[in-house]
Every structure is written in C-alpha cells, then in structure tokens.
Amino acid sequence: DLGGDYRQPLFLPRLPNPIAYLFVGVMGISGILLSLGVRARLSAAIFSATLFFALYSDRLSAFTVSKIAPVLVFALAVSPAGARYGIDAMLRLRKARGEDERSKRTHRDDSVLPEQVRYGNIFFFQAFIVSMYSASGICKARGDWLDTPHLLHTHLHGSYQTIVSWWAANHLPAFSWNIFQGTTLFFELFAPLLFYFEKLRPYALIYGLSMHAIIGLMFGPVVWFALLMSIVLIACFAPASWLDAALSRLFPSPRSADPSSARSESFETKE
C-alpha cells in the first residue's frame, strides 16, 4: 500500500506487539554497538534500516531528528566508520602490538589505525549541515525574521518552555533578543562561507555549538535535535587535534605524540 497522499507516500502496517518489542531491541542494540565502534558499519546499516522503518511507519508525526538521523546513519554505514576509533579499533591495535612483541618488530600505530579518510566521506556530512543551516536561514529571511522585532521572544512561551527559557524571557533585556535574532540569521544564511574559510571556521563552530546549547536548554524535547546537530558540527569541523587529545591514551596518534605535527584541518583527507 503506497498510501496515495503526497504527505504520506508510504504506509507501513502496524507491527504485532512481540515483533514491535523485538524491533525496538534491535534498534537500541545496533545503535549502542555503533556508538561503541563494534562492527560499526554493519551496526550502522542495521540501525539505519530500523530508523527508516520507524520513520515511515508514521512520517507525519516524526520530528526533524527522526527524519535526518536515518540518512546520517546510512552515510556512516557506507563510510569507513569505526576504522580509527572504537572497541574494534582498540582490539586491532592490541593484536598488532602483541604480534610485534612476539616477532620483535616495530610498527607505526597509524598502519593499524588509519590517519586519513577519503574526502567524500567527510564532505557529505559537511555539505549536509551547512546546506541545512543555509536553507533554514533563507526560510527565516523570507518569513518574519527581517522585519519583526523581538520575534525570538515570542518563541519562549509555548509548551516547550523550560525553566531556562522562562528565566531568560523574564530577565534578559528586550534588545538582546534582536541581537540573537540577527546573529542567528546571519550565521545560518552565510554558513557555507563561514565554514569554508579556515580563519572563520573556529568562530562559526563556537557560535553553532553555543546556539544549539541554548536551543537545547530553552526548548524542552528539542534538546535531542540540538545534541545531534552539535555532534555533527564537532565531527565535521572541529580540529582533529581535539579528538587526538581526548582519545590519545586508547588510540595513540603520531600527531598527539608530536604536537608540532598537529594540523588545523577538521579532518585529514586524501584523494
């Protein structure tokens, strides 16, 4: 049954309760395994399939995070996800070191844990997030964001209100909302340029993470969307040295051992 309405192009019948519980279990386990880097690509493929099924079971009631997550996870499934970080990567490194000790050889850790990835794997996620920002900015500009002052203030009084948004609505000066409105519109409209130029990229990253943190604190359930977007931002545009510093004890890197060799790019890539 293909439905018949463009807003619901695919209709999936309701699963029987036992199968529904099994489905939820598979979804949760595959997502956890992907996060831990256990058979990452296979886990991502299974997780993506379950997310697509859940989405199209009732697409009209799905939130934004439910609509974009299946695509992002599928992109992980067709990328070398888990090759550098995760439990499987850690086990590969330990196995290689054990073999080297037995044979009294030495090796470079980056021969087991790759330091580079083909650019297309990263570019998809980078293009996705800046395109999403830009499209959002265009929609805002064509709407009321250019000619309606204090527009953001009106968004704080709905069912998603939190204690943070209540406090901000009652204590921040009125002009601050116009500043937030203008800077957010500028950030979204010009996101492709802000993230393209290397000197502007750190400032764009900081603003984007701050924006999503504020959104998550002020709009209740939107915290999950804010968290997803923040993770994508960090993965796409944060300096690789950030990850090296955080994970170097588990996954040694030549860059972390030699600070002079650290690079400013978000990811090292090769053609």
mmCIF file of C-alpha atoms in Angstrom:
data_model
loop_
_atom_site.group_PDB
_atom_site.id
_atom_site.type_symbol
_atom_site.label_atom_id
_atom_site.label_comp_id
_atom_site.label_asym_id
_atom_site.label_seq_id
_atom_site.Cartn_x
_atom_site.Cartn_y
_atom_site.Cartn_z
ATOM 1 C CA ASP A 1 0.000 0.000 0.000
ATOM 2 C CA LEU A 2 1.670 3.236 -1.158
ATOM 3 C CA GLY A 3 -0.831 5.414 0.649
ATOM 4 C CA GLY A 4 -1.915 7.872 -2.012
ATOM 5 C CA ASP A 5 -1.251 11.193 -0.267
ATOM 6 C CA TYR A 6 1.979 13.049 -1.070
ATOM 7 C CA ARG A 7 2.398 13.828 2.630
ATOM 8 C CA GLN A 8 2.399 10.110 3.443
ATOM 9 C CA PRO A 9 3.807 8.415 0.317
ATOM 10 C CA LEU A 10 4.438 5.093 2.017
ATOM 11 C CA PHE A 11 2.214 3.303 4.507
ATOM 12 C CA LEU A 12 3.687 0.580 6.695
ATOM 13 C CA PRO A 13 1.218 -1.520 8.691
ATOM 14 C CA ARG A 14 1.446 -1.747 12.460
ATOM 15 C CA LEU A 15 3.744 -4.450 13.788
ATOM 16 C CA PRO A 16 2.367 -7.087 16.179
ATOM 17 C CA ASN A 17 3.388 -6.353 19.760
ATOM 18 C CA PRO A 18 6.013 -9.145 20.108
ATOM 19 C CA ILE A 19 7.682 -8.121 16.852
ATOM 20 C CA ALA A 20 7.499 -4.452 17.840
ATOM 21 C CA TYR A 21 9.387 -5.171 21.079
ATOM 22 C CA LEU A 22 11.965 -7.174 19.127
ATOM 23 C CA PHE A 23 12.257 -4.309 16.639
ATOM 24 C CA VAL A 24 12.907 -1.797 19.423
ATOM 25 C CA GLY A 25 15.544 -4.105 20.889
ATOM 26 C CA VAL A 26 17.350 -4.445 17.561
ATOM 27 C CA MET A 27 17.225 -0.668 17.079
ATOM 28 C CA GLY A 28 18.645 0.038 20.533
ATOM 29 C CA ILE A 29 21.356 -2.623 20.443
ATOM 30 C CA SER A 30 22.557 -1.691 16.953
ATOM 31 C CA GLY A 31 22.707 1.974 17.953
ATOM 32 C CA ILE A 32 24.745 1.176 21.065
ATOM 33 C CA LEU A 33 27.130 -1.071 19.122
ATOM 34 C CA LEU A 34 27.618 1.672 16.535
ATOM 35 C CA SER A 35 28.400 4.186 19.281
ATOM 36 C CA LEU A 36 30.959 1.801 20.795
ATOM 37 C CA GLY A 37 32.577 1.013 17.451
ATOM 38 C CA VAL A 38 31.667 -2.688 17.451
ATOM 39 C CA ARG A 39 31.220 -3.882 13.859
ATOM 40 C CA ALA A 40 30.478 -0.240 13.181
ATOM 41 C CA ARG A 41 29.458 -0.434 9.518
ATOM 42 C CA LEU A 42 27.204 -3.461 9.984
ATOM 43 C CA SER A 43 25.700 -1.923 13.120
ATOM 44 C CA ALA A 44 25.123 1.334 11.240
ATOM 45 C CA ALA A 45 23.371 -0.479 8.393
ATOM 46 C CA ILE A 46 21.013 -2.273 10.783
ATOM 47 C CA PHE A 47 20.428 0.866 12.856
ATOM 48 C CA SER A 48 19.695 2.903 9.727
ATOM 49 C CA ALA A 49 17.195 0.306 8.458
ATOM 50 C CA THR A 50 15.298 0.330 11.746
ATOM 51 C CA LEU A 51 15.277 4.137 11.800
ATOM 52 C CA PHE A 52 13.902 4.277 8.249
ATOM 53 C CA PHE A 53 11.165 1.801 9.151
ATOM 54 C CA ALA A 54 10.215 3.743 12.290
ATOM 55 C CA LEU A 55 10.165 6.989 10.309
ATOM 56 C CA TYR A 56 7.896 5.741 7.544
ATOM 57 C CA SER A 57 5.594 3.958 9.947
ATOM 58 C CA ASP A 58 4.206 7.402 10.785
ATOM 59 C CA ARG A 59 6.121 10.072 8.922
ATOM 60 C CA LEU A 60 3.604 12.849 9.610
ATOM 61 C CA SER A 61 4.243 12.695 13.353
ATOM 62 C CA ALA A 62 8.027 12.335 13.065
ATOM 63 C CA PHE A 63 10.260 15.079 14.437
ATOM 64 C CA THR A 64 13.163 16.531 12.484
ATOM 65 C CA VAL A 65 15.720 14.392 14.292
ATOM 66 C CA SER A 66 13.760 11.279 13.283
ATOM 67 C CA LYS A 67 13.859 12.390 9.642
ATOM 68 C CA ILE A 68 17.540 13.203 9.316
ATOM 69 C CA ALA A 69 19.013 10.508 11.591
ATOM 70 C CA PRO A 70 18.355 7.592 9.176
ATOM 71 C CA VAL A 71 20.195 9.416 6.385
ATOM 72 C CA LEU A 72 23.174 10.302 8.569
ATOM 73 C CA VAL A 73 23.460 6.782 9.959
ATOM 74 C CA PHE A 74 23.205 5.272 6.471
ATOM 75 C CA ALA A 75 26.053 7.568 5.397
ATOM 76 C CA LEU A 76 28.103 6.134 8.270
ATOM 77 C CA ALA A 77 27.332 2.623 7.039
ATOM 78 C CA VAL A 78 28.884 3.334 3.634
ATOM 79 C CA SER A 79 31.884 5.150 5.128
ATOM 80 C CA PRO A 80 34.894 3.657 6.962
ATOM 81 C CA ALA A 81 33.181 4.248 10.309
ATOM 82 C CA GLY A 82 34.998 2.630 13.219
ATOM 83 C CA ALA A 83 38.302 2.293 11.381
ATOM 84 C CA ARG A 84 40.083 4.739 13.681
ATOM 85 C CA TYR A 85 38.126 4.874 16.953
ATOM 86 C CA GLY A 86 36.054 2.301 18.822
ATOM 87 C CA ILE A 87 36.333 -1.069 20.521
ATOM 88 C CA ASP A 88 37.157 -2.950 17.322
ATOM 89 C CA ALA A 89 39.909 -0.442 16.512
ATOM 90 C CA MET A 90 41.352 -0.805 20.000
ATOM 91 C CA LEU A 91 41.362 -4.606 19.697
ATOM 92 C CA ARG A 92 43.090 -4.425 16.298
ATOM 93 C CA LEU A 93 45.783 -2.207 17.754
ATOM 94 C CA ARG A 94 46.370 -4.502 20.724
ATOM 95 C CA LYS A 95 46.554 -7.537 18.437
ATOM 96 C CA ALA A 96 49.099 -5.821 16.177
ATOM 97 C CA ARG A 97 51.226 -4.800 19.158
ATOM 98 C CA GLY A 98 51.130 -8.349 20.521
ATOM 99 C CA GLU A 99 52.271 -9.774 17.200
ATOM 100 C CA ASP A 100 55.064 -7.202 17.010
ATOM 101 C CA GLU A 101 56.262 -8.068 20.509
ATOM 102 C CA ARG A 102 56.367 -11.767 19.673
ATOM 103 C CA SER A 103 58.259 -11.175 16.442
ATOM 104 C CA LYS A 104 60.334 -8.326 17.936
ATOM 105 C CA ARG A 105 59.242 -5.928 15.233
ATOM 106 C CA THR A 106 58.188 -2.334 15.488
ATOM 107 C CA HIS A 107 55.325 -0.703 13.660
ATOM 108 C CA ARG A 108 53.611 2.630 13.391
ATOM 109 C CA ASP A 109 50.222 2.743 15.076
ATOM 110 C CA ASP A 110 48.775 4.571 12.088
ATOM 111 C CA SER A 111 49.451 1.494 9.946
ATOM 112 C CA VAL A 112 46.783 -0.278 12.022
ATOM 113 C CA LEU A 113 44.579 2.718 12.830
ATOM 114 C CA PRO A 114 44.370 4.869 9.684
ATOM 115 C CA GLU A 115 45.061 8.586 9.980
ATOM 116 C CA GLN A 116 43.324 9.622 6.769
ATOM 117 C CA VAL A 117 39.979 9.156 5.064
ATOM 118 C CA ARG A 118 38.826 9.861 1.533
ATOM 119 C CA TYR A 119 37.373 13.337 1.326
ATOM 120 C CA GLY A 120 33.959 12.300 0.018
ATOM 121 C CA ASN A 121 33.160 10.525 3.280
ATOM 122 C CA ILE A 122 33.555 13.760 5.208
ATOM 123 C CA PHE A 123 32.264 16.148 2.562
ATOM 124 C CA PHE A 124 28.777 14.600 2.607
ATOM 125 C CA PHE A 125 28.315 15.456 6.284
ATOM 126 C CA GLN A 126 29.888 18.905 5.900
ATOM 127 C CA ALA A 127 27.698 19.745 2.905
ATOM 128 C CA PHE A 128 24.628 18.394 4.678
ATOM 129 C CA ILE A 129 24.916 20.549 7.763
ATOM 130 C CA VAL A 130 25.863 23.822 6.044
ATOM 131 C CA SER A 131 23.097 23.307 3.468
ATOM 132 C CA MET A 132 20.619 22.729 6.265
ATOM 133 C CA TYR A 133 21.735 25.910 8.013
ATOM 134 C CA SER A 134 21.573 27.937 4.809
ATOM 135 C CA ALA A 135 18.123 26.628 3.859
ATOM 136 C CA SER A 136 16.883 27.430 7.350
ATOM 137 C CA GLY A 137 18.285 30.959 7.078
ATOM 138 C CA ILE A 138 16.635 31.517 3.694
ATOM 139 C CA CYS A 139 13.276 30.397 5.077
ATOM 140 C CA LYS A 140 13.681 32.726 8.057
ATOM 141 C CA ALA A 141 14.635 35.665 5.815
ATOM 142 C CA ARG A 142 11.617 35.062 3.578
ATOM 143 C CA GLY A 143 9.435 34.915 6.661
ATOM 144 C CA ASP A 144 9.313 37.381 9.552
ATOM 145 C CA TRP A 145 12.900 37.425 10.754
ATOM 146 C CA LEU A 146 13.947 40.546 8.854
ATOM 147 C CA ASP A 147 11.068 42.833 9.763
ATOM 148 C CA THR A 148 9.619 41.586 13.065
ATOM 149 C CA PRO A 149 11.500 42.697 16.208
ATOM 150 C CA HIS A 150 11.569 40.507 19.310
ATOM 151 C CA LEU A 151 10.487 37.521 17.223
ATOM 152 C CA LEU A 152 12.614 35.097 19.222
ATOM 153 C CA HIS A 153 10.995 36.296 22.439
ATOM 154 C CA THR A 154 7.613 35.079 21.191
ATOM 155 C CA HIS A 155 9.003 31.550 20.786
ATOM 156 C CA LEU A 156 9.688 31.153 24.502
ATOM 157 C CA HIS A 157 6.130 30.863 25.766
ATOM 158 C CA GLY A 158 4.835 27.600 24.309
ATOM 159 C CA SER A 159 4.569 24.021 25.506
ATOM 160 C CA TYR A 160 8.336 23.512 25.057
ATOM 161 C CA GLN A 161 9.175 26.166 27.660
ATOM 162 C CA THR A 162 11.799 25.198 30.227
ATOM 163 C CA ILE A 163 12.963 26.902 33.407
ATOM 164 C CA VAL A 164 15.863 28.358 31.401
ATOM 165 C CA SER A 165 13.610 29.881 28.723
ATOM 166 C CA TRP A 166 11.230 31.181 31.406
ATOM 167 C CA TRP A 167 14.116 32.882 33.215
ATOM 168 C CA ALA A 168 15.569 34.318 30.001
ATOM 169 C CA ALA A 169 12.205 35.652 28.827
ATOM 170 C CA ASN A 170 11.701 37.475 32.112
ATOM 171 C CA HIS A 171 15.194 38.758 32.846
ATOM 172 C CA LEU A 172 17.146 39.429 29.650
ATOM 173 C CA PRO A 173 16.820 42.960 28.228
ATOM 174 C CA ALA A 174 14.487 43.302 25.253
ATOM 175 C CA PHE A 175 17.219 44.390 22.834
ATOM 176 C CA SER A 176 19.162 41.164 23.441
ATOM 177 C CA TRP A 177 16.542 39.168 21.540
ATOM 178 C CA ASN A 178 17.057 41.320 18.467
ATOM 179 C CA ILE A 179 20.799 40.678 18.715
ATOM 180 C CA PHE A 180 20.246 36.923 18.981
ATOM 181 C CA GLN A 181 17.819 37.089 16.086
ATOM 182 C CA GLY A 182 20.215 38.981 13.833
ATOM 183 C CA THR A 183 23.320 36.940 14.626
ATOM 184 C CA THR A 184 21.478 33.645 14.195
ATOM 185 C CA LEU A 185 20.045 34.716 10.853
ATOM 186 C CA PHE A 186 23.498 35.846 9.683
ATOM 187 C CA PHE A 187 25.103 32.595 10.849
ATOM 188 C CA GLU A 188 22.574 30.413 9.045
ATOM 189 C CA LEU A 189 22.416 32.408 5.812
ATOM 190 C CA PHE A 190 26.180 32.547 5.405
ATOM 191 C CA ALA A 191 27.070 29.174 6.951
ATOM 192 C CA PRO A 192 28.619 27.849 3.700
ATOM 193 C CA LEU A 193 31.067 30.770 3.641
ATOM 194 C CA LEU A 194 31.706 30.833 7.390
ATOM 195 C CA PHE A 195 32.706 27.180 7.403
ATOM 196 C CA TYR A 196 34.528 27.315 4.070
ATOM 197 C CA PHE A 197 37.150 29.880 5.101
ATOM 198 C CA GLU A 198 39.612 28.372 7.542
ATOM 199 C CA LYS A 199 40.115 31.558 9.571
ATOM 200 C CA LEU A 200 36.363 31.966 10.104
ATOM 201 C CA ARG A 201 35.690 28.294 10.811
ATOM 202 C CA PRO A 202 36.580 28.268 14.549
ATOM 203 C CA TYR A 203 34.271 31.221 15.228
ATOM 204 C CA ALA A 204 31.465 29.610 13.238
ATOM 205 C CA LEU A 205 31.965 26.368 15.147
ATOM 206 C CA ILE A 206 31.836 28.117 18.519
ATOM 207 C CA TYR A 207 28.723 30.074 17.558
ATOM 208 C CA GLY A 208 26.996 26.974 16.188
ATOM 209 C CA LEU A 209 27.702 24.933 19.319
ATOM 210 C CA SER A 210 26.574 27.820 21.538
ATOM 211 C CA MET A 211 23.385 28.236 19.508
ATOM 212 C CA HIS A 212 22.487 24.556 19.787
ATOM 213 C CA ALA A 213 23.288 24.525 23.506
ATOM 214 C CA ILE A 214 20.897 27.431 24.051
ATOM 215 C CA ILE A 215 18.224 25.795 21.889
ATOM 216 C CA GLY A 216 18.545 22.554 23.836
ATOM 217 C CA LEU A 217 18.260 24.333 27.175
ATOM 218 C CA MET A 218 15.318 26.522 26.166
ATOM 219 C CA PHE A 219 13.063 24.251 24.155
ATOM 220 C CA GLY A 220 12.486 21.016 26.051
ATOM 221 C CA PRO A 221 12.325 17.997 23.695
ATOM 222 C CA VAL A 222 14.391 19.849 21.072
ATOM 223 C CA VAL A 223 17.424 19.001 23.197
ATOM 224 C CA TRP A 224 17.846 15.772 21.190
ATOM 225 C CA PHE A 225 17.931 17.646 17.898
ATOM 226 C CA ALA A 226 20.385 20.156 19.390
ATOM 227 C CA LEU A 227 22.597 17.310 20.587
ATOM 228 C CA LEU A 228 22.559 15.622 17.173
ATOM 229 C CA MET A 229 23.471 18.840 15.366
ATOM 230 C CA SER A 230 26.255 19.584 17.856
ATOM 231 C CA ILE A 231 27.768 16.137 17.324
ATOM 232 C CA VAL A 232 27.660 16.561 13.547
ATOM 233 C CA LEU A 233 29.250 20.022 13.877
ATOM 234 C CA ILE A 234 32.107 18.703 16.003
ATOM 235 C CA ALA A 235 32.670 15.687 13.778
ATOM 236 C CA CYS A 236 32.720 17.809 10.617
ATOM 237 C CA PHE A 237 34.600 20.937 11.604
ATOM 238 C CA ALA A 238 36.424 20.524 14.921
ATOM 239 C CA PRO A 239 40.239 20.287 14.641
ATOM 240 C CA ALA A 240 41.450 16.691 14.553
ATOM 241 C CA SER A 241 43.748 17.513 17.467
ATOM 242 C CA TRP A 242 40.650 17.756 19.710
ATOM 243 C CA LEU A 243 39.907 14.077 19.202
ATOM 244 C CA ASP A 244 43.569 13.159 19.496
ATOM 245 C CA ALA A 245 43.824 14.923 22.843
ATOM 246 C CA ALA A 246 40.672 13.239 24.149
ATOM 247 C CA LEU A 247 41.359 9.710 22.908
ATOM 248 C CA SER A 248 45.146 9.505 22.583
ATOM 249 C CA ARG A 249 45.539 7.142 25.544
ATOM 250 C CA LEU A 250 43.345 4.496 23.928
ATOM 251 C CA PHE A 251 44.238 5.236 20.318
ATOM 252 C CA PRO A 252 47.783 6.638 20.052
ATOM 253 C CA SER A 253 48.349 9.012 17.183
ATOM 254 C CA PRO A 254 51.577 10.353 15.701
ATOM 255 C CA ARG A 255 50.021 13.814 15.874
ATOM 256 C CA SER A 256 49.302 13.521 19.596
ATOM 257 C CA ALA A 257 52.857 12.314 20.224
ATOM 258 C CA ASP A 258 54.330 15.174 18.224
ATOM 259 C CA PRO A 259 52.476 18.453 18.873
ATOM 260 C CA SER A 260 54.481 20.218 16.172
ATOM 261 C CA SER A 261 52.848 17.981 13.586
ATOM 262 C CA ALA A 262 49.288 18.816 14.618
ATOM 263 C CA ARG A 263 47.150 20.265 11.866
ATOM 264 C CA SER A 264 44.308 22.745 11.883
ATOM 265 C CA GLU A 265 42.073 20.947 9.387
ATOM 266 C CA SER A 266 38.858 19.400 10.643
ATOM 267 C CA PHE A 267 39.949 16.043 9.206
ATOM 268 C CA GLU A 268 42.949 14.922 7.247
ATOM 269 C CA THR A 269 41.831 13.687 3.875
ATOM 270 C CA LYS A 270 43.309 12.162 0.801
ATOM 271 C CA GLU A 271 42.156 11.903 -2.752
#
